[in-house]
Amino acid sequence: DGGITQSPKYLFRKEGQNVTLSCEQNLNHDAMYWYRQDPGQGLRLIYYSQIVNDFQKGDIAEGYSVSREKKESFPLTVTSAQKNPTAFYLCASSIVPGQGAHEQFFGPGTRLTVL
Amino acid sequence: AQRVTQPEKLLSVFKGAPVELKCNYSYSGSPELFWYVQYSRQRLQLLLRHISRESIKGFTADLNKGETSFHLKKPFAQEEDSAMYYCALGEGKLIFGQGTELSVKP
């Protein structure tokens, strides 16, 4: 069940701490995405990257940061500035966007809980 | 602004009954629309996309530009259809609706 992996599965954080969520893919996809899933709100885009060393803010980027140093990896850091970080985080990847509709492949998710 | 609306949080039907999950969108231009599904303890995955005009697991969805809708339909629901369904709009970057939980009772 490879393709796109996320770790850890569960993560607990104390208030005031930064935490980093891992996302790795071996699908050779150029584009990667981070979403936050909350009950009743669907999936909301945090950040996305279409190419290495470049990324764009999504709809709810405040309090989050990302990097894209390698094609395979797109880690997400939840900073202490994020006011309500407890949520389920999903990473996804796809082939180059902007050339028609492409399927996004999703990871299994990381559930972050702030204590 | 681009938006996707799924008006029903929960839809409960009996096995064998028809099911329709509603999706409305706002988009200026030619939309690209998808339905994603998340079964219990499984990853979110693509169910179907409007450009394919295909039927997956008995589900179909027709794009109605006049009504700006992309409703998902199945004539006879099965218990294994119980899942969370998301309508999505976009190209590359996707905008998701709030999701509808479908519960099919025996």
Coordinates of N, CA and C in Angstrom, one line a residue:
Chain A
D1 N 0.8 -1.2 0.0 CA 0.0 0.0 0.0 C 0.9 1.2 0.0
G2 N 1.8 1.4 -0.9 CA 2.7 2.5 -1.0 C 2.1 3.7 -1.7
G3 N 2.9 4.2 -2.6 CA 2.3 5.4 -3.3 C 2.6 6.6 -2.6
I4 N 1.7 7.0 -1.7 CA 1.9 8.2 -0.9 C 1.7 7.8 0.6
T5 N 2.7 8.2 1.4 CA 2.7 7.8 2.8 C 2.8 9.1 3.7
Q6 N 2.2 9.0 4.8 CA 2.2 10.1 5.8 C 2.6 9.5 7.2
S7 N 3.4 10.3 7.9 CA 3.7 9.8 9.2 C 3.9 11.0 10.1
P8 N 3.6 10.9 11.4 CA 3.0 9.7 12.0 C 1.5 9.6 11.8
K9 N 0.9 8.5 12.2 CA -0.5 8.3 12.1 C -1.2 9.2 13.1
Y10 N -0.7 9.2 14.3 CA -1.3 10.1 15.4 C -0.1 10.9 15.9
L11 N -0.5 12.2 16.3 CA 0.5 13.1 16.8 C -0.1 13.9 17.9
F12 N 0.6 14.0 19.0 CA 0.1 14.9 20.1 C 1.1 16.0 20.3
R13 N 0.5 17.2 20.5 CA 1.4 18.3 20.7 C 0.9 19.2 21.9
K14 N 1.9 19.7 22.6 CA 1.5 20.7 23.6 C 1.3 22.0 23.0
E15 N 0.5 22.8 23.6 CA 0.4 24.2 23.1 C 1.7 24.9 23.1
G16 N 1.9 25.7 22.1 CA 3.2 26.5 22.0 C 4.3 25.7 21.2
Q17 N 4.1 24.5 20.9 CA 5.1 23.7 20.2 C 4.8 23.7 18.7
N18 N 5.9 23.7 17.9 CA 5.8 23.4 16.5 C 5.9 21.9 16.2
V19 N 5.2 21.4 15.3 CA 5.3 20.0 14.9 C 5.3 19.9 13.4
T20 N 6.0 18.9 12.9 CA 6.1 18.7 11.5 C 5.5 17.3 11.1
L21 N 4.7 17.4 10.1 CA 4.0 16.2 9.5 C 4.7 15.8 8.2
S22 N 5.0 14.5 8.1 CA 5.7 14.0 7.0 C 4.8 13.5 5.9
C23 N 5.2 13.8 4.6 CA 4.5 13.3 3.5 C 5.5 12.9 2.4
E24 N 5.4 11.7 2.0 CA 6.4 11.2 0.9 C 5.6 10.4 -0.1
Q25 N 6.0 10.6 -1.4 CA 5.4 9.9 -2.5 C 6.4 9.3 -3.4
N26 N 6.1 8.1 -4.0 CA 7.0 7.5 -4.9 C 6.3 7.3 -6.3
L27 N 5.4 8.2 -6.5 CA 4.6 8.1 -7.8 C 5.2 9.0 -8.9
N28 N 6.3 9.7 -8.6 CA 6.9 10.6 -9.5 C 6.0 11.7 -9.9
H29 N 5.1 12.1 -9.0 CA 4.2 13.2 -9.2 C 4.9 14.6 -9.0
D30 N 4.6 15.5 -9.9 CA 5.2 16.9 -9.7 C 4.5 17.7 -8.6
A31 N 3.1 17.5 -8.5 CA 2.3 18.3 -7.6 C 2.0 17.6 -6.3
M32 N 2.1 18.4 -5.2 CA 1.7 17.8 -3.9 C 0.9 18.9 -3.2
Y33 N 0.0 18.4 -2.3 CA -1.0 19.2 -1.6 C -1.1 18.8 -0.2
W34 N -1.5 19.8 0.7 CA -1.9 19.5 2.0 C -3.3 20.1 2.3
Y35 N -4.1 19.2 2.8 CA -5.5 19.6 3.2 C -5.7 19.3 4.7
R36 N -6.6 20.1 5.2 CA -7.1 19.9 6.5 C -8.5 19.4 6.5
Q37 N -8.9 18.3 7.2 CA -10.2 17.8 7.1 C -10.9 17.9 8.5
D38 N -11.9 18.7 8.6 CA -12.7 18.9 9.8 C -14.1 18.4 9.6
P39 N -14.8 17.8 10.6 CA -16.2 17.4 10.4 C -17.1 18.6 10.0
G40 N -17.9 18.3 9.0 CA -18.8 19.4 8.5 C -18.2 20.5 7.7
Q41 N -16.9 20.4 7.5 CA -16.3 21.5 6.7 C -15.5 20.9 5.5
G42 N -15.6 19.6 5.3 CA -14.9 19.1 4.1 C -13.4 19.2 4.2
L43 N -12.8 19.3 3.0 CA -11.3 19.4 3.0 C -11.0 20.8 2.6
R44 N -10.1 21.4 3.3 CA -9.6 22.8 3.0 C -8.1 22.8 2.7
L45 N -7.8 23.5 1.6 CA -6.4 23.4 1.1 C -5.5 24.4 1.9
I46 N -4.4 23.8 2.4 CA -3.5 24.6 3.2 C -2.4 25.2 2.4
Y47 N -1.6 24.3 1.7 CA -0.5 24.7 0.8 C -0.5 23.7 -0.3
Y48 N 0.1 24.1 -1.5 CA 0.3 23.2 -2.5 C 1.6 23.6 -3.3
S49 N 2.2 22.6 -4.0 CA 3.4 22.8 -4.7 C 3.3 22.1 -6.0
Q50 N 3.7 22.8 -7.0 CA 3.6 22.2 -8.4 C 5.0 21.8 -8.9
I51 N 6.0 22.2 -8.2 CA 7.3 21.9 -8.6 C 8.3 22.1 -7.5
V52 N 9.4 21.4 -7.5 CA 10.4 21.5 -6.4 C 10.8 22.9 -6.2
N53 N 11.0 23.2 -5.0 CA 11.5 24.6 -4.5 C 10.5 25.7 -4.8
D54 N 9.2 25.3 -5.0 CA 8.2 26.3 -5.2 C 6.9 25.8 -4.5
F55 N 6.1 26.7 -3.9 CA 4.9 26.3 -3.3 C 4.0 27.6 -3.1
Q56 N 2.7 27.4 -3.0 CA 1.7 28.5 -2.9 C 0.8 28.2 -1.7
K57 N 0.3 29.3 -1.2 CA -0.6 29.2 -0.1 C -2.0 28.8 -0.6
G58 N -2.7 28.0 0.2 CA -4.0 27.7 -0.1 C -5.0 28.6 0.6
D59 N -6.1 28.1 0.9 CA -7.2 28.9 1.6 C -6.9 29.2 3.0
I60 N -6.2 28.3 3.7 CA -6.1 28.4 5.2 C -4.6 28.3 5.6
A61 N -3.7 29.0 5.0 CA -2.2 28.8 5.2 C -1.7 29.4 6.5
E62 N -2.5 30.3 7.1 CA -2.0 31.0 8.3 C -1.7 30.0 9.4
G63 N -0.5 30.1 10.0 CA -0.1 29.2 11.1 C 0.6 27.9 10.6
Y64 N 0.8 27.8 9.3 CA 1.4 26.6 8.7 C 2.6 27.0 7.8
S65 N 3.5 26.1 7.7 CA 4.6 26.3 6.7 C 5.0 25.0 6.1
V66 N 5.5 25.1 4.9 CA 5.9 23.9 4.1 C 7.3 24.1 3.5
S67 N 7.8 23.0 2.9 CA 9.0 23.1 2.1 C 8.9 22.0 1.1
R68 N 9.6 22.3 -0.1 CA 9.6 21.3 -1.1 C 11.0 21.2 -1.7
E69 N 11.9 20.6 -1.0 CA 13.3 20.5 -1.4 C 13.5 19.3 -2.3
K70 N 12.7 18.3 -2.2 CA 12.8 17.1 -3.0 C 11.4 16.9 -3.7
K71 N 11.4 16.3 -4.8 CA 10.1 16.0 -5.5 C 9.3 15.0 -4.7
E72 N 9.9 14.1 -4.0 CA 9.2 13.1 -3.3 C 8.6 13.5 -1.9
S73 N 9.0 14.7 -1.4 CA 8.7 15.0 -0.1 C 8.1 16.4 0.1
F74 N 7.1 16.5 0.9 CA 6.4 17.8 1.1 C 6.0 17.9 2.6
P75 N 6.9 18.2 3.5 CA 6.5 18.2 4.9 C 5.8 19.5 5.3
L76 N 4.9 19.3 6.2 CA 4.0 20.4 6.7 C 4.4 20.7 8.2
T77 N 4.7 21.9 8.5 CA 4.9 22.3 9.9 C 3.7 23.1 10.4
V78 N 3.2 22.6 11.5 CA 2.1 23.3 12.2 C 2.7 24.1 13.3
T79 N 2.7 25.4 13.2 CA 3.4 26.3 14.1 C 2.5 26.6 15.3
S80 N 3.1 27.2 16.3 CA 2.3 27.7 17.5 C 1.4 28.8 17.1
A81 N 1.5 29.4 16.0 CA 0.6 30.5 15.6 C -0.7 30.0 15.1
Q82 N -0.8 28.7 14.8 CA -2.1 28.1 14.3 C -3.0 28.0 15.5
K83 N -4.1 28.7 15.5 CA -5.0 28.8 16.6 C -5.8 27.6 17.0
N84 N -6.1 26.8 16.0 CA -6.9 25.6 16.2 C -6.4 24.4 15.4
P85 N -5.2 23.9 15.8 CA -4.5 22.9 15.0 C -5.1 21.5 15.1
T86 N -5.9 21.2 16.1 CA -6.4 19.8 16.2 C -7.3 19.5 15.0
A87 N -6.9 18.5 14.2 CA -7.6 18.2 13.0 C -6.9 16.9 12.4
F88 N -7.5 16.5 11.3 CA -7.0 15.4 10.5 C -6.4 16.0 9.3
Y89 N -5.1 15.7 9.0 CA -4.4 16.3 7.9 C -4.1 15.3 6.8
L90 N -4.5 15.7 5.6 CA -4.3 14.8 4.4 C -3.3 15.4 3.4
C91 N -2.4 14.6 3.0 CA -1.5 15.0 1.9 C -2.0 14.3 0.6
A92 N -1.7 14.9 -0.5 CA -2.1 14.3 -1.8 C -1.1 14.7 -2.8
S93 N -1.1 13.9 -3.9 CA -0.2 14.3 -5.0 C -0.9 14.0 -6.3
S94 N -0.4 14.6 -7.4 CA -1.0 14.4 -8.7 C 0.1 14.7 -9.8
I95 N -0.1 14.3 -11.0 CA 0.8 14.7 -12.1 C 0.5 16.2 -12.3
V96 N 1.3 16.8 -13.2 CA 1.3 18.2 -13.4 C -0.1 18.8 -13.6
P97 N -0.6 19.7 -12.8 CA -1.9 20.3 -13.0 C -1.9 21.3 -14.2
G98 N -3.0 21.8 -14.5 CA -3.2 22.8 -15.5 C -3.2 22.2 -16.9
Q99 N -3.3 20.9 -17.0 CA -3.3 20.3 -18.3 C -4.5 19.3 -18.3
G100 N -5.6 19.7 -17.9 CA -6.8 18.9 -17.8 C -7.0 18.3 -16.4
A101 N -8.0 17.6 -16.2 CA -8.4 17.1 -14.9 C -7.5 15.9 -14.6
H102 N -6.8 15.9 -13.4 CA -6.0 14.9 -13.0 C -6.4 14.4 -11.6
E103 N -6.3 13.1 -11.5 CA -6.7 12.5 -10.2 C -5.7 12.8 -9.1
Q104 N -6.1 13.2 -8.0 CA -5.2 13.4 -6.8 C -5.2 12.1 -6.0
F105 N -4.1 11.6 -5.6 CA -3.9 10.4 -4.8 C -3.6 10.9 -3.4
F106 N -4.3 10.3 -2.4 CA -4.3 10.8 -1.0 C -3.5 9.8 -0.2
G107 N -2.8 10.3 0.8 CA -2.2 9.5 1.9 C -3.2 9.1 2.9
P108 N -2.8 8.3 3.9 CA -3.7 7.8 4.9 C -4.1 8.9 6.0
G109 N -3.3 9.9 6.0 CA -3.7 11.0 7.0 C -2.9 10.9 8.3
T110 N -2.8 12.1 8.9 CA -2.2 12.2 10.3 C -3.2 13.0 11.1
R111 N -3.5 12.4 12.3 CA -4.5 13.0 13.2 C -3.6 13.7 14.3
L112 N -3.7 15.1 14.3 CA -3.0 15.9 15.2 C -3.9 16.3 16.3
T113 N -3.5 16.1 17.6 CA -4.3 16.6 18.7 C -3.4 17.5 19.6
V114 N -3.9 18.6 19.9 CA -3.2 19.6 20.8 C -3.7 19.4 22.2
L115 N -2.8 19.2 23.1 CA -3.2 18.9 24.5 C -3.2 20.2 25.3
Chain B
A1 N -16.7 33.9 -6.8 CA -15.7 33.0 -6.2 C -16.1 31.6 -6.4
Q2 N -15.1 30.7 -6.6 CA -15.4 29.3 -6.8 C -15.9 28.7 -5.5
R3 N -16.9 27.9 -5.6 CA -17.5 27.3 -4.4 C -18.2 26.0 -4.7
V4 N -18.1 25.0 -3.8 CA -18.9 23.8 -4.0 C -19.7 23.6 -2.8
T5 N -21.0 23.3 -3.0 CA -22.0 23.1 -1.9 C -22.6 21.7 -2.0
Q6 N -22.5 21.0 -0.9 CA -23.2 19.8 -0.7 C -24.2 20.0 0.4
P7 N -25.5 20.1 0.1 CA -26.5 20.6 1.1 C -26.8 19.6 2.2
E8 N -26.5 18.3 1.9 CA -26.9 17.3 2.9 C -25.6 16.8 3.7
K9 N -25.6 16.9 5.0 CA -24.5 16.3 5.8 C -24.7 14.8 5.9
L10 N -25.9 14.4 6.0 CA -26.1 12.9 6.1 C -27.3 12.5 5.3
L11 N -27.1 11.4 4.6 CA -28.2 10.9 3.7 C -28.4 9.4 4.1
S12 N -29.5 9.0 4.6 CA -29.8 7.7 5.0 C -30.8 7.0 4.1
V13 N -30.5 5.9 3.5 CA -31.5 5.2 2.7 C -31.4 3.7 3.0
F14 N -32.4 3.0 2.5 CA -32.5 1.5 2.7 C -31.8 0.8 1.5
K15 N -31.3 -0.3 1.7 CA -30.7 -1.1 0.6 C -31.7 -1.3 -0.5
G16 N -31.2 -1.1 -1.7 CA -32.1 -1.3 -2.9 C -32.8 0.0 -3.3
A17 N -32.8 1.0 -2.5 CA -33.4 2.3 -2.8 C -32.5 3.1 -3.7
P18 N -33.1 4.0 -4.5 CA -32.3 4.9 -5.3 C -31.6 6.0 -4.3
V19 N -30.5 6.5 -4.8 CA -29.8 7.5 -4.0 C -29.3 8.6 -4.9
E20 N -29.4 9.8 -4.4 CA -28.9 11.0 -5.1 C -28.2 11.9 -4.1
L21 N -26.9 12.1 -4.3 CA -26.1 13.0 -3.5 C -26.0 14.3 -4.3
K22 N -26.4 15.4 -3.7 CA -26.4 16.6 -4.4 C -25.1 17.4 -4.3
C23 N -24.8 18.1 -5.4 CA -23.6 18.9 -5.5 C -23.9 20.1 -6.4
N24 N -23.8 21.3 -5.9 CA -23.9 22.5 -6.7 C -22.6 23.3 -6.6
Y25 N -22.3 24.0 -7.7 CA -21.0 24.7 -7.7 C -21.2 26.1 -8.3
S26 N -20.3 26.9 -8.0 CA -20.2 28.3 -8.6 C -18.8 28.4 -9.2
Y27 N -18.8 28.7 -10.5 CA -17.5 28.7 -11.2 C -17.7 29.5 -12.5
S28 N -16.9 30.4 -12.8 CA -17.0 31.1 -14.1 C -16.0 30.5 -15.1
G29 N -16.6 29.8 -16.1 CA -15.8 29.1 -17.0 C -16.3 27.7 -17.1
S30 N -15.5 26.8 -17.8 CA -15.9 25.4 -17.9 C -15.3 24.6 -16.7
P31 N -16.2 24.1 -15.9 CA -15.7 23.5 -14.7 C -15.2 22.1 -14.9
E32 N -14.3 21.6 -14.1 CA -13.9 20.2 -14.1 C -14.3 19.7 -12.7
L33 N -15.2 18.7 -12.7 CA -15.8 18.2 -11.5 C -15.5 16.8 -11.2
F34 N -15.4 16.5 -9.9 CA -15.1 15.1 -9.5 C -16.0 14.7 -8.3
W35 N -16.1 13.4 -8.1 CA -16.6 12.9 -6.9 C -15.5 12.0 -6.3
Y36 N -15.2 12.3 -5.0 CA -14.3 11.5 -4.2 C -15.0 10.8 -3.1
V37 N -14.5 9.6 -2.7 CA -15.2 8.8 -1.7 C -14.2 8.3 -0.7
Q38 N -14.7 8.3 0.6 CA -13.8 7.8 1.7 C -14.6 6.8 2.5
Y39 N -14.3 5.5 2.2 CA -14.9 4.4 3.0 C -14.2 4.4 4.4
S40 N -14.9 3.7 5.3 CA -14.4 3.6 6.7 C -13.0 3.0 6.7
R41 N -12.1 3.7 7.3 CA -10.7 3.2 7.5 C -10.0 3.1 6.2
Q42 N -10.4 3.8 5.2 CA -9.7 3.8 3.9 C -9.3 5.2 3.5
R43 N -8.4 5.3 2.5 CA -8.0 6.6 2.1 C -9.1 7.2 1.2
L44 N -9.1 8.5 1.1 CA -9.9 9.2 0.2 C -9.5 8.9 -1.2
Q45 N -10.4 8.6 -2.1 CA -10.1 8.1 -3.4 C -11.1 8.7 -4.5
L46 N -10.6 8.8 -5.7 CA -11.4 9.3 -6.7 C -12.5 8.2 -7.1
L47 N -13.8 8.7 -7.2 CA -14.8 7.8 -7.6 C -15.1 8.0 -9.1
L48 N -15.4 9.2 -9.5 CA -15.5 9.5 -10.9 C -15.3 11.0 -11.2
R49 N -15.1 11.2 -12.5 CA -14.9 12.6 -12.9 C -15.8 12.9 -14.1
H50 N -16.2 14.1 -14.3 CA -17.3 14.3 -15.3 C -16.8 14.2 -16.7
I51 N -15.5 14.4 -16.9 CA -15.1 14.3 -18.3 C -15.0 12.9 -18.8
S52 N -15.0 11.9 -17.9 CA -15.0 10.5 -18.3 C -16.3 10.0 -18.7
R53 N -17.3 10.6 -18.1 CA -18.7 10.2 -18.4 C -18.9 8.7 -18.2
E54 N -18.3 8.1 -17.2 CA -18.3 6.7 -16.9 C -19.1 6.4 -15.7
S55 N -19.5 5.1 -15.5 CA -20.2 4.7 -14.4 C -19.2 3.8 -13.5
I56 N -19.1 4.2 -12.3 CA -18.2 3.5 -11.4 C -19.0 2.9 -10.2
K57 N -18.9 1.6 -10.0 CA -19.7 1.0 -8.9 C -21.1 1.3 -9.0
G58 N -21.6 1.5 -10.2 CA -23.0 1.8 -10.4 C -23.4 3.2 -10.2
F59 N -22.5 4.1 -9.9 CA -22.7 5.5 -9.7 C -22.5 6.2 -11.0
T60 N -23.3 7.2 -11.3 CA -23.1 8.1 -12.4 C -23.3 9.6 -11.9
A61 N -22.8 10.5 -12.6 CA -23.0 11.9 -12.3 C -23.0 12.7 -13.6
D62 N -24.0 13.5 -13.8 CA -24.1 14.3 -15.0 C -24.0 15.8 -14.6
L63 N -23.1 16.4 -15.4 CA -22.9 17.9 -15.3 C -24.1 18.6 -15.9
N64 N -24.7 19.4 -15.1 CA -25.8 20.3 -15.6 C -25.4 21.7 -15.5
K65 N -24.9 22.3 -16.6 CA -24.3 23.7 -16.5 C -25.4 24.7 -16.2
G66 N -26.6 24.4 -16.7 CA -27.7 25.4 -16.5 C -28.1 25.5 -15.0
E67 N -28.1 24.3 -14.3 CA -28.4 24.3 -12.9 C -27.1 24.4 -12.0
T68 N -26.0 24.4 -12.7 CA -24.7 24.4 -12.0 C -24.7 23.2 -10.9
S69 N -25.0 22.1 -11.4 CA -25.0 20.9 -10.5 C -24.3 19.7 -11.1
F70 N -23.9 18.8 -10.2 CA -23.2 17.6 -10.5 C -23.6 16.5 -9.5
H71 N -24.8 16.2 -9.5 CA -25.3 15.3 -8.6 C -24.9 13.8 -8.9
L72 N -24.6 13.1 -7.8 CA -24.2 11.7 -7.9 C -25.4 10.8 -7.7
K73 N -25.6 9.8 -8.6 CA -26.8 9.0 -8.5 C -26.4 7.5 -8.6
K74 N -27.3 6.7 -8.0 CA -27.2 5.3 -8.1 C -28.6 4.7 -8.0
P75 N -29.0 3.9 -8.9 CA -30.4 3.4 -8.9 C -30.8 2.5 -7.7
F76 N -29.8 1.7 -7.3 CA -30.1 0.7 -6.2 C -28.9 0.7 -5.2
A77 N -29.1 1.3 -4.1 CA -28.0 1.4 -3.1 C -27.7 0.1 -2.5
Q78 N -26.4 -0.1 -2.2 CA -25.9 -1.3 -1.5 C -25.3 -0.9 -0.2
E79 N -25.3 -1.8 0.8 CA -24.7 -1.5 2.1 C -23.2 -1.0 2.0
E80 N -22.5 -1.6 1.0 CA -21.1 -1.3 0.9 C -20.9 0.1 0.3
D81 N -22.0 0.8 -0.1 CA -21.9 2.2 -0.6 C -21.8 3.2 0.6
S82 N -22.0 2.7 1.8 CA -21.9 3.6 3.0 C -20.5 4.2 3.1
A83 N -20.4 5.5 3.1 CA -19.1 6.2 3.0 C -19.4 7.7 3.1
M84 N -18.3 8.4 3.1 CA -18.3 9.8 3.0 C -18.0 10.2 1.6
Y85 N -18.8 11.1 1.0 CA -18.7 11.4 -0.4 C -18.4 12.9 -0.5
Y86 N -17.4 13.3 -1.3 CA -17.1 14.7 -1.5 C -17.1 15.0 -3.0
C87 N -17.8 16.1 -3.2 CA -17.8 16.7 -4.6 C -16.6 17.7 -4.6
A88 N -15.9 17.8 -5.8 CA -14.8 18.7 -5.9 C -14.7 19.4 -7.2
L89 N -14.2 20.6 -7.2 CA -14.1 21.4 -8.4 C -12.7 21.9 -8.6
G90 N -12.3 21.9 -9.9 CA -11.0 22.5 -10.1 C -10.1 21.8 -11.1
E91 N -8.9 22.3 -11.2 CA -7.9 21.7 -12.1 C -6.6 21.7 -11.4
G92 N -6.2 20.6 -10.9 CA -5.0 20.6 -10.1 C -5.4 20.9 -8.7
K93 N -5.4 22.2 -8.3 CA -5.9 22.6 -7.0 C -7.4 22.4 -7.0
L94 N -7.8 21.7 -6.0 CA -9.3 21.3 -5.9 C -10.0 22.1 -4.8
I95 N -11.2 22.4 -5.1 CA -12.1 23.0 -4.0 C -13.1 21.9 -3.7
F96 N -13.2 21.5 -2.4 CA -14.1 20.4 -2.0 C -15.3 21.0 -1.3
G97 N -16.4 20.2 -1.5 CA -17.6 20.5 -0.7 C -17.4 20.0 0.7
Q98 N -18.5 20.2 1.5 CA -18.4 19.9 2.9 C -18.6 18.4 3.1
G99 N -19.0 17.7 2.1 CA -19.1 16.2 2.3 C -20.5 15.8 2.7
T100 N -20.9 14.6 2.2 CA -22.2 14.0 2.6 C -21.9 12.6 3.0
E101 N -22.4 12.3 4.2 CA -22.2 10.9 4.7 C -23.4 10.1 4.2
L102 N -23.1 9.1 3.5 CA -24.2 8.2 3.0 C -24.3 6.9 3.9
S103 N -25.4 6.6 4.4 CA -25.6 5.5 5.2 C -26.7 4.6 4.6
V104 N -26.3 3.4 4.2 CA -27.3 2.5 3.5 C -27.6 1.4 4.6
K105 N -28.9 1.3 4.9 CA -29.4 0.4 6.0 C -29.9 -0.9 5.3
P106 N -29.7 -2.0 6.0 CA -30.1 -3.3 5.4 C -31.7 -3.4 5.4

